[in-house]
Amino acid sequence: MAIATLTEGNKYSTTILQKVVTDRPDMVILDVVMPGTDGLEACRTIKKNAAKDGEFIPIMLLSARSDAQARVEGLRAGAEDFVGKPYDIDELRARI
């Protein structure tokens, strides 16, 4: 399984998309709120680019905002799963 990681020093908006293109991860886990970018928009862009290449990249969104409206927004953005914070690590592993 390919794992692409980002650290706080990265410029998230461009780095996320570049890492997905170059590393071709098996799955992407995004926080909805990140410095410099919107996780929902990043999700849409990743899905659009993967579809152009005939690929499927599952995306899981994480967010402190975990009400029904937030979950629906995430799923409509293309995410396969949405997990609210704080999350249980065992549940997160099971979902992955």
Tab-separated table of C-alpha atoms in Angstrom, residues 10-11 17 24 26 34-35 38 42 47 62 83 86-88 90 92 95:
chain	number	residue	atom	x	y	z
A	10	ASN	CA	4.311	21.785	3.304
A	11	LYS	CA	2.197	24.125	1.245
A	17	LEU	CA	-2.325	17.261	-5.405
A	24	ARG	CA	-0.326	7.275	-6.596
A	26	ASP	CA	-3.942	3.537	-2.538
A	34	MET	CA	-6.172	22.537	6.397
A	35	PRO	CA	-3.914	25.578	6.172
A	38	ASP	CA	-10.147	23.276	1.667
A	42	ALA	CA	-8.987	18.944	-2.645
A	47	LYS	CA	-11.479	12.628	-7.801
A	62	LEU	CA	-11.727	13.771	8.816
A	83	VAL	CA	-15.062	10.359	10.151
A	86	PRO	CA	-12.262	12.994	17.895
A	87	TYR	CA	-12.182	9.539	16.400
A	88	ASP	CA	-11.343	6.179	17.869
A	90	ASP	CA	-9.486	1.303	16.160
A	92	LEU	CA	-10.342	4.505	11.881
A	95	ARG	CA	-12.584	1.834	8.084
